[in-house]
Amino acid sequence: MTITSPHLGSPAVWTDAKLLYALEEVVETELNRHLKVTKDWMPHEYVPWSDGRNFPGFFEDGEAWDKEQSKVTEIGRIALVVNLLTEDNLPSYHHEIASLFGRDGAWGTWVHRWTAEEGRHGIVMRDYLLASRAVDPDKLEQFRMAHMSEGFESDNRHSMLHSVAYVAFQELATRVSHRNTGHQSGDPVCDRMLARIATDENLHMVFYRNLLKAAFQLAPDLTMQAVRDVLVNFRMPGHGMPGFERFAAQMAIGEVYNLRIHHDDVIQPVLRFLKVMEIDGLGPEGQKAQEEIGLYMGGLDSEASKFDEKLAIRKARMAARAAG
């Protein structure tokens, strides 16, 4: 779709309300496209219910959890907990986007549809974890209570444009994290479940990415600045959960999500699709933001290369230890 509105790049002209209105038609188009290509699925069909048994508590025959009962690897267990706790904060996410995007028209329809689809993810992941005994259910619930009791506030809640830019990258980051968790889980059932979730996340990314593309056509300078701000300050939505930094470090080493993956599989594909570094005709602030994105990506690639080297050394050391 071609946006024919005049280029109005000044913050004095483009308020959140005006951008919401200007993008309404694009949202409707993307919503209709999404509803045509997405497929409803049943969470219960992905859960190995026959593996389930009672836990201690009200049931006399309850069996205490032990990690040896599960097929899931240690890194798979860590990543599954992080991914599920992230999904658990869906009420806060819904509040954030409903407040920013509104509950009426195409925007509101998308907000509710997105929330309903995301709700499946938490349902199927928790059911899988409990039925397969992949994680300690008591600790999982303690983590959930602690995480949700803290609440969630987006770093980008001040701006609709920043929020759209953020989710364009974050949805892809979540897809990649789920997919790699499945690969590293050691359980084909888990891999299949997370592949199904990752398909949803990819469609959500496409929605927001296309919306961001339209925003670049409408207000290129402001959109470039928003993308710059989001990339430089990017954090996953689960950053506030207990022990997140430790879990994130373990997931980085386990190649579920790290700097190289973030650079190559998340940021670069979105920037390349939007041709961010090829956009011309920008004003001074837009040009500055574009240059800073280029500098940031160069620095991120350098940091990712350093991480790659350390990871390769660690792998070689572990292989030598195993051989000896």
PDB file of C-alpha atoms in Angstrom:
ATOM      1  CA  MET A   1       0.000   0.000   0.000  1.00  0.00           C
ATOM      2  CA  THR A   2       1.242   3.504  -0.809  1.00  0.00           C
ATOM      3  CA  ILE A   3       0.719   6.226   1.753  1.00  0.00           C
ATOM      4  CA  THR A   4      -0.118   9.468  -0.015  1.00  0.00           C
ATOM      5  CA  SER A   5      -0.177  11.770   3.018  1.00  0.00           C
ATOM      6  CA  PRO A   6       2.294  14.677   2.861  1.00  0.00           C
ATOM      7  CA  HIS A   7       5.641  14.322   4.611  1.00  0.00           C
ATOM      8  CA  LEU A   8       5.221  16.092   7.926  1.00  0.00           C
ATOM      9  CA  GLY A   9       8.291  15.322   9.956  1.00  0.00           C
ATOM     10  CA  SER A  10       8.082  17.731  12.838  1.00  0.00           C
ATOM     11  CA  PRO A  11       7.079  16.580  16.350  1.00  0.00           C
ATOM     12  CA  ALA A  12       4.798  19.610  16.537  1.00  0.00           C
ATOM     13  CA  VAL A  13       2.711  18.130  13.706  1.00  0.00           C
ATOM     14  CA  TRP A  14       2.909  14.387  14.356  1.00  0.00           C
ATOM     15  CA  THR A  15       1.279  13.706  17.707  1.00  0.00           C
ATOM     16  CA  ASP A  16       0.507  10.141  18.793  1.00  0.00           C
ATOM     17  CA  ALA A  17      -3.181  10.777  18.142  1.00  0.00           C
ATOM     18  CA  LYS A  18      -2.509  11.947  14.564  1.00  0.00           C
ATOM     19  CA  LEU A  19      -0.238   9.001  13.844  1.00  0.00           C
ATOM     20  CA  LEU A  20      -2.790   6.540  15.228  1.00  0.00           C
ATOM     21  CA  TYR A  21      -5.413   8.039  12.936  1.00  0.00           C
ATOM     22  CA  ALA A  22      -3.087   8.162   9.924  1.00  0.00           C
ATOM     23  CA  LEU A  23      -2.099   4.504  10.356  1.00  0.00           C
ATOM     24  CA  GLU A  24      -5.632   3.189  10.945  1.00  0.00           C
ATOM     25  CA  GLU A  25      -6.088   2.112   7.333  1.00  0.00           C
ATOM     26  CA  VAL A  26      -2.757   0.271   7.367  1.00  0.00           C
ATOM     27  CA  VAL A  27      -3.731  -1.482  10.607  1.00  0.00           C
ATOM     28  CA  GLU A  28      -6.995  -2.628   9.037  1.00  0.00           C
ATOM     29  CA  THR A  29      -5.189  -3.919   5.950  1.00  0.00           C
ATOM     30  CA  GLU A  30      -2.616  -5.763   8.051  1.00  0.00           C
ATOM     31  CA  LEU A  31      -5.293  -7.144  10.372  1.00  0.00           C
ATOM     32  CA  ASN A  32      -7.253  -8.570   7.431  1.00  0.00           C
ATOM     33  CA  ARG A  33      -4.077 -10.072   5.980  1.00  0.00           C
ATOM     34  CA  HIS A  34      -3.195 -11.576   9.362  1.00  0.00           C
ATOM     35  CA  LEU A  35      -6.628 -13.160   9.799  1.00  0.00           C
ATOM     36  CA  LYS A  36      -6.362 -14.745   6.337  1.00  0.00           C
ATOM     37  CA  VAL A  37      -2.972 -16.355   6.893  1.00  0.00           C
ATOM     38  CA  THR A  38      -3.111 -17.291  10.576  1.00  0.00           C
ATOM     39  CA  LYS A  39      -4.490 -20.662  11.636  1.00  0.00           C
ATOM     40  CA  ASP A  40      -6.277 -21.343  14.893  1.00  0.00           C
ATOM     41  CA  TRP A  41      -4.784 -24.183  16.905  1.00  0.00           C
ATOM     42  CA  MET A  42      -5.663 -26.056  20.071  1.00  0.00           C
ATOM     43  CA  PRO A  43      -3.157 -25.808  22.950  1.00  0.00           C
ATOM     44  CA  HIS A  44      -4.309 -29.086  24.479  1.00  0.00           C
ATOM     45  CA  GLU A  45      -3.285 -30.976  21.344  1.00  0.00           C
ATOM     46  CA  TYR A  46       0.389 -30.154  21.964  1.00  0.00           C
ATOM     47  CA  VAL A  47       0.546 -31.415  25.574  1.00  0.00           C
ATOM     48  CA  PRO A  48       1.678 -34.982  26.470  1.00  0.00           C
ATOM     49  CA  TRP A  49      -1.155 -35.548  28.936  1.00  0.00           C
ATOM     50  CA  SER A  50      -0.407 -39.283  29.243  1.00  0.00           C
ATOM     51  CA  ASP A  51       2.926 -38.390  30.887  1.00  0.00           C
ATOM     52  CA  GLY A  52       1.163 -36.485  33.679  1.00  0.00           C
ATOM     53  CA  ARG A  53       0.677 -37.664  37.248  1.00  0.00           C
ATOM     54  CA  ASN A  54      -0.335 -36.151  40.555  1.00  0.00           C
ATOM     55  CA  PHE A  55       1.924 -33.900  42.588  1.00  0.00           C
ATOM     56  CA  PRO A  56       2.015 -33.966  46.404  1.00  0.00           C
ATOM     57  CA  GLY A  57      -0.613 -31.913  48.195  1.00  0.00           C
ATOM     58  CA  PHE A  58      -4.255 -32.900  48.174  1.00  0.00           C
ATOM     59  CA  PHE A  59      -3.538 -36.220  46.459  1.00  0.00           C
ATOM     60  CA  GLU A  60      -2.253 -39.080  48.615  1.00  0.00           C
ATOM     61  CA  ASP A  61      -0.588 -40.709  45.634  1.00  0.00           C
ATOM     62  CA  GLY A  62       1.211 -37.476  44.675  1.00  0.00           C
ATOM     63  CA  GLU A  63       4.795 -37.832  43.510  1.00  0.00           C
ATOM     64  CA  ALA A  64       7.355 -35.125  44.299  1.00  0.00           C
ATOM     65  CA  TRP A  65       9.094 -33.445  41.371  1.00  0.00           C
ATOM     66  CA  ASP A  66      12.622 -34.483  40.424  1.00  0.00           C
ATOM     67  CA  LYS A  67      14.513 -33.211  37.431  1.00  0.00           C
ATOM     68  CA  GLU A  68      15.404 -36.749  36.401  1.00  0.00           C
ATOM     69  CA  GLN A  69      11.722 -37.268  35.549  1.00  0.00           C
ATOM     70  CA  SER A  70      12.010 -34.967  32.517  1.00  0.00           C
ATOM     71  CA  LYS A  71      13.590 -35.370  29.095  1.00  0.00           C
ATOM     72  CA  VAL A  72      14.332 -31.642  28.908  1.00  0.00           C
ATOM     73  CA  THR A  73      17.951 -30.497  29.038  1.00  0.00           C
ATOM     74  CA  GLU A  74      19.186 -28.072  31.690  1.00  0.00           C
ATOM     75  CA  ILE A  75      19.446 -25.162  29.258  1.00  0.00           C
ATOM     76  CA  GLY A  76      16.025 -26.066  27.896  1.00  0.00           C
ATOM     77  CA  ARG A  77      14.595 -25.949  31.415  1.00  0.00           C
ATOM     78  CA  ILE A  78      16.086 -22.511  32.100  1.00  0.00           C
ATOM     79  CA  ALA A  79      14.883 -21.059  28.806  1.00  0.00           C
ATOM     80  CA  LEU A  80      11.400 -22.529  29.187  1.00  0.00           C
ATOM     81  CA  VAL A  81      10.998 -20.872  32.577  1.00  0.00           C
ATOM     82  CA  VAL A  82      12.173 -17.500  31.215  1.00  0.00           C
ATOM     83  CA  ASN A  83       9.919 -17.784  28.161  1.00  0.00           C
ATOM     84  CA  LEU A  84       6.868 -18.775  30.202  1.00  0.00           C
ATOM     85  CA  LEU A  85       7.367 -16.096  32.844  1.00  0.00           C
ATOM     86  CA  THR A  86       7.588 -13.577  30.016  1.00  0.00           C
ATOM     87  CA  GLU A  87       4.277 -14.827  28.621  1.00  0.00           C
ATOM     88  CA  ASP A  88       2.728 -14.692  32.104  1.00  0.00           C
ATOM     89  CA  ASN A  89       2.814 -10.901  32.092  1.00  0.00           C
ATOM     90  CA  LEU A  90       0.229 -10.797  29.281  1.00  0.00           C
ATOM     91  CA  PRO A  91      -2.286  -8.768  31.362  1.00  0.00           C
ATOM     92  CA  SER A  92       0.292  -6.003  31.729  1.00  0.00           C
ATOM     93  CA  TYR A  93       1.207  -6.142  28.040  1.00  0.00           C
ATOM     94  CA  HIS A  94      -2.463  -5.902  27.083  1.00  0.00           C
ATOM     95  CA  HIS A  95      -2.902  -2.890  29.335  1.00  0.00           C
ATOM     96  CA  GLU A  96       0.132  -1.204  27.799  1.00  0.00           C
ATOM     97  CA  ILE A  97      -0.866  -1.629  24.155  1.00  0.00           C
ATOM     98  CA  ALA A  98      -4.574  -1.024  24.763  1.00  0.00           C
ATOM     99  CA  SER A  99      -3.664   2.258  26.456  1.00  0.00           C
ATOM    100  CA  LEU A 100      -1.380   3.259  23.572  1.00  0.00           C
ATOM    101  CA  PHE A 101      -3.335   1.948  20.589  1.00  0.00           C
ATOM    102  CA  GLY A 102      -6.881   2.213  21.925  1.00  0.00           C
ATOM    103  CA  ARG A 103      -9.755  -0.270  22.065  1.00  0.00           C
ATOM    104  CA  ASP A 104     -11.776   0.997  19.101  1.00  0.00           C
ATOM    105  CA  GLY A 105     -11.670   0.422  15.358  1.00  0.00           C
ATOM    106  CA  ALA A 106      -8.993  -1.668  13.661  1.00  0.00           C
ATOM    107  CA  TRP A 107      -6.447  -0.840  16.366  1.00  0.00           C
ATOM    108  CA  GLY A 108      -8.719  -2.202  19.098  1.00  0.00           C
ATOM    109  CA  THR A 109      -9.602  -5.303  17.100  1.00  0.00           C
ATOM    110  CA  TRP A 110      -5.900  -6.028  16.637  1.00  0.00           C
ATOM    111  CA  VAL A 111      -5.106  -5.462  20.325  1.00  0.00           C
ATOM    112  CA  HIS A 112      -7.743  -7.979  21.415  1.00  0.00           C
ATOM    113  CA  ARG A 113      -6.833 -10.506  18.722  1.00  0.00           C
ATOM    114  CA  TRP A 114      -3.140 -10.280  19.580  1.00  0.00           C
ATOM    115  CA  THR A 115      -3.898 -10.777  23.274  1.00  0.00           C
ATOM    116  CA  ALA A 116      -6.071 -13.819  22.571  1.00  0.00           C
ATOM    117  CA  GLU A 117      -3.372 -15.418  20.423  1.00  0.00           C
ATOM    118  CA  GLU A 118      -0.632 -14.693  22.960  1.00  0.00           C
ATOM    119  CA  GLY A 119      -2.798 -16.222  25.691  1.00  0.00           C
ATOM    120  CA  ARG A 120      -2.474 -19.618  24.018  1.00  0.00           C
ATOM    121  CA  HIS A 121       1.274 -19.518  24.476  1.00  0.00           C
ATOM    122  CA  GLY A 122       1.188 -19.316  28.246  1.00  0.00           C
ATOM    123  CA  ILE A 123      -1.542 -21.974  28.412  1.00  0.00           C
ATOM    124  CA  VAL A 124       0.251 -24.582  26.326  1.00  0.00           C
ATOM    125  CA  MET A 125       3.695 -23.945  27.834  1.00  0.00           C
ATOM    126  CA  ARG A 126       2.488 -24.291  31.434  1.00  0.00           C
ATOM    127  CA  ASP A 127       0.444 -27.398  30.637  1.00  0.00           C
ATOM    128  CA  TYR A 128       3.447 -28.954  28.883  1.00  0.00           C
ATOM    129  CA  LEU A 129       5.825 -28.136  31.732  1.00  0.00           C
ATOM    130  CA  LEU A 130       3.525 -29.620  34.372  1.00  0.00           C
ATOM    131  CA  ALA A 131       2.469 -32.721  32.401  1.00  0.00           C
ATOM    132  CA  SER A 132       6.032 -33.547  31.375  1.00  0.00           C
ATOM    133  CA  ARG A 133       7.502 -32.507  34.765  1.00  0.00           C
ATOM    134  CA  ALA A 134      10.095 -30.403  32.956  1.00  0.00           C
ATOM    135  CA  VAL A 135      10.456 -27.901  35.827  1.00  0.00           C
ATOM    136  CA  ASP A 136       9.903 -27.700  39.567  1.00  0.00           C
ATOM    137  CA  PRO A 137       6.217 -26.646  39.784  1.00  0.00           C
ATOM    138  CA  ASP A 138       6.621 -24.995  43.204  1.00  0.00           C
ATOM    139  CA  LYS A 139       9.527 -22.815  42.072  1.00  0.00           C
ATOM    140  CA  LEU A 140       7.740 -22.007  38.838  1.00  0.00           C
ATOM    141  CA  GLU A 141       4.730 -20.694  40.749  1.00  0.00           C
ATOM    142  CA  GLN A 142       6.940 -18.769  43.164  1.00  0.00           C
ATOM    143  CA  PHE A 143       8.712 -17.151  40.216  1.00  0.00           C
ATOM    144  CA  ARG A 144       5.369 -16.313  38.577  1.00  0.00           C
ATOM    145  CA  MET A 145       4.026 -14.644  41.707  1.00  0.00           C
ATOM    146  CA  ALA A 146       7.209 -12.630  42.231  1.00  0.00           C
ATOM    147  CA  HIS A 147       7.408 -11.552  38.592  1.00  0.00           C
ATOM    148  CA  MET A 148       3.778 -10.542  38.216  1.00  0.00           C
ATOM    149  CA  SER A 149       3.700  -8.833  41.610  1.00  0.00           C
ATOM    150  CA  GLU A 150       6.387  -6.462  40.327  1.00  0.00           C
ATOM    151  CA  GLY A 151       4.199  -5.487  37.390  1.00  0.00           C
ATOM    152  CA  PHE A 152       5.498  -4.387  34.005  1.00  0.00           C
ATOM    153  CA  GLU A 153       6.112  -0.978  32.485  1.00  0.00           C
ATOM    154  CA  SER A 154       7.405  -0.698  28.954  1.00  0.00           C
ATOM    155  CA  ASP A 155      10.464   1.437  28.291  1.00  0.00           C
ATOM    156  CA  ASN A 156       8.526   2.823  25.315  1.00  0.00           C
ATOM    157  CA  ARG A 157       5.164   3.598  26.911  1.00  0.00           C
ATOM    158  CA  HIS A 158       5.734   7.318  26.323  1.00  0.00           C
ATOM    159  CA  SER A 159       5.325   6.995  22.557  1.00  0.00           C
ATOM    160  CA  MET A 160       3.124   5.009  20.197  1.00  0.00           C
ATOM    161  CA  LEU A 161       5.814   5.190  17.503  1.00  0.00           C
ATOM    162  CA  HIS A 162       8.512   3.906  19.848  1.00  0.00           C
ATOM    163  CA  SER A 163       6.197   1.084  20.909  1.00  0.00           C
ATOM    164  CA  VAL A 164       5.568   0.013  17.317  1.00  0.00           C
ATOM    165  CA  ALA A 165       9.307   0.087  16.623  1.00  0.00           C
ATOM    166  CA  TYR A 166      10.017  -1.956  19.743  1.00  0.00           C
ATOM    167  CA  VAL A 167       7.527  -4.741  19.071  1.00  0.00           C
ATOM    168  CA  ALA A 168       8.709  -5.061  15.458  1.00  0.00           C
ATOM    169  CA  PHE A 169      12.040  -6.267  16.864  1.00  0.00           C
ATOM    170  CA  GLN A 170      10.789  -7.837  20.096  1.00  0.00           C
ATOM    171  CA  GLU A 171       8.283 -10.167  18.418  1.00  0.00           C
ATOM    172  CA  LEU A 172      11.052 -11.527  16.209  1.00  0.00           C
ATOM    173  CA  ALA A 173      13.356 -11.846  19.227  1.00  0.00           C
ATOM    174  CA  THR A 174      10.664 -13.849  21.017  1.00  0.00           C
ATOM    175  CA  ARG A 175      10.155 -16.072  17.976  1.00  0.00           C
ATOM    176  CA  VAL A 176      13.872 -16.791  17.782  1.00  0.00           C
ATOM    177  CA  SER A 177      14.112 -17.465  21.518  1.00  0.00           C
ATOM    178  CA  HIS A 178      11.201 -19.941  21.420  1.00  0.00           C
ATOM    179  CA  ARG A 179      12.536 -21.693  18.334  1.00  0.00           C
ATOM    180  CA  ASN A 180      16.050 -22.063  19.713  1.00  0.00           C
ATOM    181  CA  THR A 181      14.691 -23.240  23.065  1.00  0.00           C
ATOM    182  CA  GLY A 182      12.857 -25.998  21.235  1.00  0.00           C
ATOM    183  CA  HIS A 183      16.016 -27.012  19.366  1.00  0.00           C
ATOM    184  CA  GLN A 184      18.021 -27.115  22.606  1.00  0.00           C
ATOM    185  CA  SER A 185      15.315 -28.773  24.739  1.00  0.00           C
ATOM    186  CA  GLY A 186      16.175 -32.370  23.923  1.00  0.00           C
ATOM    187  CA  ASP A 187      12.464 -33.241  23.676  1.00  0.00           C
ATOM    188  CA  PRO A 188      10.757 -33.484  20.252  1.00  0.00           C
ATOM    189  CA  VAL A 189       7.374 -32.803  21.884  1.00  0.00           C
ATOM    190  CA  CYS A 190       8.697 -29.549  23.337  1.00  0.00           C
ATOM    191  CA  ASP A 191      10.304 -28.621  20.025  1.00  0.00           C
ATOM    192  CA  ARG A 192       6.994 -29.140  18.200  1.00  0.00           C
ATOM    193  CA  MET A 193       5.085 -27.031  20.729  1.00  0.00           C
ATOM    194  CA  LEU A 194       7.547 -24.149  20.585  1.00  0.00           C
ATOM    195  CA  ALA A 195       7.634 -24.271  16.793  1.00  0.00           C
ATOM    196  CA  ARG A 196       3.871 -23.692  16.822  1.00  0.00           C
ATOM    197  CA  ILE A 197       4.279 -20.728  19.194  1.00  0.00           C
ATOM    198  CA  ALA A 198       7.130 -19.345  17.082  1.00  0.00           C
ATOM    199  CA  THR A 199       4.853 -19.345  14.018  1.00  0.00           C
ATOM    200  CA  ASP A 200       2.452 -17.024  15.857  1.00  0.00           C
ATOM    201  CA  GLU A 201       5.267 -14.753  16.974  1.00  0.00           C
ATOM    202  CA  ASN A 202       6.542 -14.481  13.421  1.00  0.00           C
ATOM    203  CA  LEU A 203       3.126 -13.401  12.149  1.00  0.00           C
ATOM    204  CA  HIS A 204       2.942 -10.803  14.925  1.00  0.00           C
ATOM    205  CA  MET A 205       6.361  -9.527  13.890  1.00  0.00           C
ATOM    206  CA  VAL A 206       5.227  -9.211  10.269  1.00  0.00           C
ATOM    207  CA  PHE A 207       2.209  -7.143  11.379  1.00  0.00           C
ATOM    208  CA  TYR A 208       4.305  -4.670  13.347  1.00  0.00           C
ATOM    209  CA  ARG A 209       7.147  -4.620  10.822  1.00  0.00           C
ATOM    210  CA  ASN A 210       4.735  -3.664   8.036  1.00  0.00           C
ATOM    211  CA  LEU A 211       3.194  -1.039  10.276  1.00  0.00           C
ATOM    212  CA  LEU A 212       6.664   0.364  10.942  1.00  0.00           C
ATOM    213  CA  LYS A 213       7.269   0.469   7.186  1.00  0.00           C
ATOM    214  CA  ALA A 214       4.154   2.603   6.763  1.00  0.00           C
ATOM    215  CA  ALA A 215       5.315   4.873   9.591  1.00  0.00           C
ATOM    216  CA  PHE A 216       8.598   5.423   7.722  1.00  0.00           C
ATOM    217  CA  GLN A 217       6.589   6.608   4.716  1.00  0.00           C
ATOM    218  CA  LEU A 218       4.517   8.972   6.835  1.00  0.00           C
ATOM    219  CA  ALA A 219       7.089  10.400   9.222  1.00  0.00           C
ATOM    220  CA  PRO A 220      10.570   9.154   8.265  1.00  0.00           C
ATOM    221  CA  ASP A 221      12.534  11.417  10.589  1.00  0.00           C
ATOM    222  CA  LEU A 222      10.504  10.597  13.689  1.00  0.00           C
ATOM    223  CA  THR A 223      10.398   6.896  12.825  1.00  0.00           C
ATOM    224  CA  MET A 224      14.166   6.778  12.308  1.00  0.00           C
ATOM    225  CA  GLN A 225      14.682   8.387  15.704  1.00  0.00           C
ATOM    226  CA  ALA A 226      12.278   5.923  17.308  1.00  0.00           C
ATOM    227  CA  VAL A 227      14.114   2.943  15.785  1.00  0.00           C
ATOM    228  CA  ARG A 228      17.445   4.384  16.946  1.00  0.00           C
ATOM    229  CA  ASP A 229      16.163   4.834  20.501  1.00  0.00           C
ATOM    230  CA  VAL A 230      14.653   1.352  20.619  1.00  0.00           C
ATOM    231  CA  LEU A 231      17.769  -0.416  19.339  1.00  0.00           C
ATOM    232  CA  VAL A 232      20.178   1.400  21.630  1.00  0.00           C
ATOM    233  CA  ASN A 233      18.036   0.753  24.712  1.00  0.00           C
ATOM    234  CA  PHE A 234      16.593  -2.643  23.746  1.00  0.00           C
ATOM    235  CA  ARG A 235      15.596  -4.984  26.573  1.00  0.00           C
ATOM    236  CA  MET A 236      13.456  -8.105  26.435  1.00  0.00           C
ATOM    237  CA  PRO A 237      10.106  -7.756  28.264  1.00  0.00           C
ATOM    238  CA  GLY A 238      11.111 -10.354  30.866  1.00  0.00           C
ATOM    239  CA  HIS A 239      14.047  -8.301  32.144  1.00  0.00           C
ATOM    240  CA  GLY A 240      12.354  -7.655  35.493  1.00  0.00           C
ATOM    241  CA  MET A 241      11.915 -11.297  36.508  1.00  0.00           C
ATOM    242  CA  PRO A 242      13.919 -12.720  39.442  1.00  0.00           C
ATOM    243  CA  GLY A 243      17.361 -13.920  38.338  1.00  0.00           C
ATOM    244  CA  PHE A 244      16.915 -12.687  34.767  1.00  0.00           C
ATOM    245  CA  GLU A 245      20.538 -11.624  34.266  1.00  0.00           C
ATOM    246  CA  ARG A 246      21.820 -15.018  35.378  1.00  0.00           C
ATOM    247  CA  PHE A 247      19.288 -16.832  33.200  1.00  0.00           C
ATOM    248  CA  ALA A 248      20.128 -14.594  30.234  1.00  0.00           C
ATOM    249  CA  ALA A 249      23.837 -15.392  30.609  1.00  0.00           C
ATOM    250  CA  GLN A 250      23.085 -19.120  30.654  1.00  0.00           C
ATOM    251  CA  MET A 251      20.834 -18.795  27.602  1.00  0.00           C
ATOM    252  CA  ALA A 252      23.607 -16.879  25.809  1.00  0.00           C
ATOM    253  CA  ILE A 253      26.141 -19.630  26.466  1.00  0.00           C
ATOM    254  CA  GLY A 254      23.551 -22.257  25.549  1.00  0.00           C
ATOM    255  CA  GLU A 255      22.999 -20.474  22.201  1.00  0.00           C
ATOM    256  CA  VAL A 256      19.331 -19.847  22.824  1.00  0.00           C
ATOM    257  CA  TYR A 257      19.734 -16.071  22.662  1.00  0.00           C
ATOM    258  CA  ASN A 258      22.935 -14.055  22.641  1.00  0.00           C
ATOM    259  CA  LEU A 259      24.553 -11.029  21.011  1.00  0.00           C
ATOM    260  CA  ARG A 260      25.304 -12.828  17.738  1.00  0.00           C
ATOM    261  CA  ILE A 261      21.737 -14.100  17.467  1.00  0.00           C
ATOM    262  CA  HIS A 262      20.387 -10.669  18.399  1.00  0.00           C
ATOM    263  CA  HIS A 263      22.473  -9.010  15.671  1.00  0.00           C
ATOM    264  CA  ASP A 264      22.155 -11.570  12.879  1.00  0.00           C
ATOM    265  CA  ASP A 265      18.709 -13.100  13.380  1.00  0.00           C
ATOM    266  CA  VAL A 266      16.685 -10.260  14.893  1.00  0.00           C
ATOM    267  CA  ILE A 267      17.889  -6.732  14.178  1.00  0.00           C
ATOM    268  CA  GLN A 268      19.525  -7.185  10.777  1.00  0.00           C
ATOM    269  CA  PRO A 269      16.544  -8.891   9.078  1.00  0.00           C
ATOM    270  CA  VAL A 270      14.147  -6.125  10.136  1.00  0.00           C
ATOM    271  CA  LEU A 271      16.528  -3.305   9.174  1.00  0.00           C
ATOM    272  CA  ARG A 272      17.227  -4.997   5.849  1.00  0.00           C
ATOM    273  CA  PHE A 273      13.542  -5.503   5.043  1.00  0.00           C
ATOM    274  CA  LEU A 274      12.763  -1.866   5.842  1.00  0.00           C
ATOM    275  CA  LYS A 275      15.907  -0.690   4.015  1.00  0.00           C
ATOM    276  CA  VAL A 276      16.542   1.610   6.946  1.00  0.00           C
ATOM    277  CA  MET A 277      20.089   2.493   5.956  1.00  0.00           C
ATOM    278  CA  GLU A 278      18.994   3.309   2.378  1.00  0.00           C
ATOM    279  CA  ILE A 279      16.281   5.826   3.263  1.00  0.00           C
ATOM    280  CA  ASP A 280      17.149   9.278   1.948  1.00  0.00           C
ATOM    281  CA  GLY A 281      15.581  12.721   2.056  1.00  0.00           C
ATOM    282  CA  LEU A 282      15.791  12.834   5.833  1.00  0.00           C
ATOM    283  CA  GLY A 283      16.063  16.000   7.882  1.00  0.00           C
ATOM    284  CA  PRO A 284      19.032  16.670  10.192  1.00  0.00           C
ATOM    285  CA  GLU A 285      17.620  14.700  13.140  1.00  0.00           C
ATOM    286  CA  GLY A 286      16.636  11.785  10.930  1.00  0.00           C
ATOM    287  CA  GLN A 287      20.077  11.683   9.315  1.00  0.00           C
ATOM    288  CA  LYS A 288      21.731  11.772  12.715  1.00  0.00           C
ATOM    289  CA  ALA A 289      19.571   8.886  13.932  1.00  0.00           C
ATOM    290  CA  GLN A 290      20.329   6.876  10.778  1.00  0.00           C
ATOM    291  CA  GLU A 291      24.068   7.379  11.257  1.00  0.00           C
ATOM    292  CA  GLU A 292      23.804   6.384  14.902  1.00  0.00           C
ATOM    293  CA  ILE A 293      21.958   3.194  13.930  1.00  0.00           C
ATOM    294  CA  GLY A 294      24.858   2.345  11.614  1.00  0.00           C
ATOM    295  CA  LEU A 295      27.388   3.010  14.368  1.00  0.00           C
ATOM    296  CA  TYR A 296      25.376   0.994  16.858  1.00  0.00           C
ATOM    297  CA  MET A 297      25.154  -2.004  14.520  1.00  0.00           C
ATOM    298  CA  GLY A 298      28.896  -1.872  13.946  1.00  0.00           C
ATOM    299  CA  GLY A 299      29.527  -1.829  17.677  1.00  0.00           C
ATOM    300  CA  LEU A 300      27.036  -4.637  18.289  1.00  0.00           C
ATOM    301  CA  ASP A 301      28.672  -6.776  15.627  1.00  0.00           C
ATOM    302  CA  SER A 302      32.066  -6.178  17.245  1.00  0.00           C
ATOM    303  CA  GLU A 303      30.735  -7.160  20.674  1.00  0.00           C
ATOM    304  CA  ALA A 304      29.065 -10.215  19.166  1.00  0.00           C
ATOM    305  CA  SER A 305      32.380 -11.266  17.590  1.00  0.00           C
ATOM    306  CA  LYS A 306      34.103 -11.017  20.968  1.00  0.00           C
ATOM    307  CA  PHE A 307      31.360 -13.177  22.477  1.00  0.00           C
ATOM    308  CA  ASP A 308      31.738 -15.692  19.628  1.00  0.00           C
ATOM    309  CA  GLU A 309      35.450 -16.009  20.371  1.00  0.00           C
ATOM    310  CA  LYS A 310      34.870 -16.572  24.081  1.00  0.00           C
ATOM    311  CA  LEU A 311      32.163 -19.133  23.351  1.00  0.00           C
ATOM    312  CA  ALA A 312      34.425 -21.008  20.915  1.00  0.00           C
ATOM    313  CA  ILE A 313      37.201 -21.123  23.536  1.00  0.00           C
ATOM    314  CA  ARG A 314      34.736 -22.405  26.127  1.00  0.00           C
ATOM    315  CA  LYS A 315      33.469 -25.112  23.768  1.00  0.00           C
ATOM    316  CA  ALA A 316      37.023 -26.220  22.944  1.00  0.00           C
ATOM    317  CA  ARG A 317      37.901 -26.375  26.648  1.00  0.00           C
ATOM    318  CA  MET A 318      34.809 -28.458  27.427  1.00  0.00           C
ATOM    319  CA  ALA A 319      35.475 -30.783  24.493  1.00  0.00           C
ATOM    320  CA  ALA A 320      39.057 -31.324  25.633  1.00  0.00           C
ATOM    321  CA  ARG A 321      37.873 -32.012  29.170  1.00  0.00           C
ATOM    322  CA  ALA A 322      35.316 -34.542  27.906  1.00  0.00           C
ATOM    323  CA  ALA A 323      37.915 -36.263  25.717  1.00  0.00           C
ATOM    324  CA  GLY A 324      40.433 -36.431  28.551  1.00  0.00           C
TER     325      GLY A 324
END
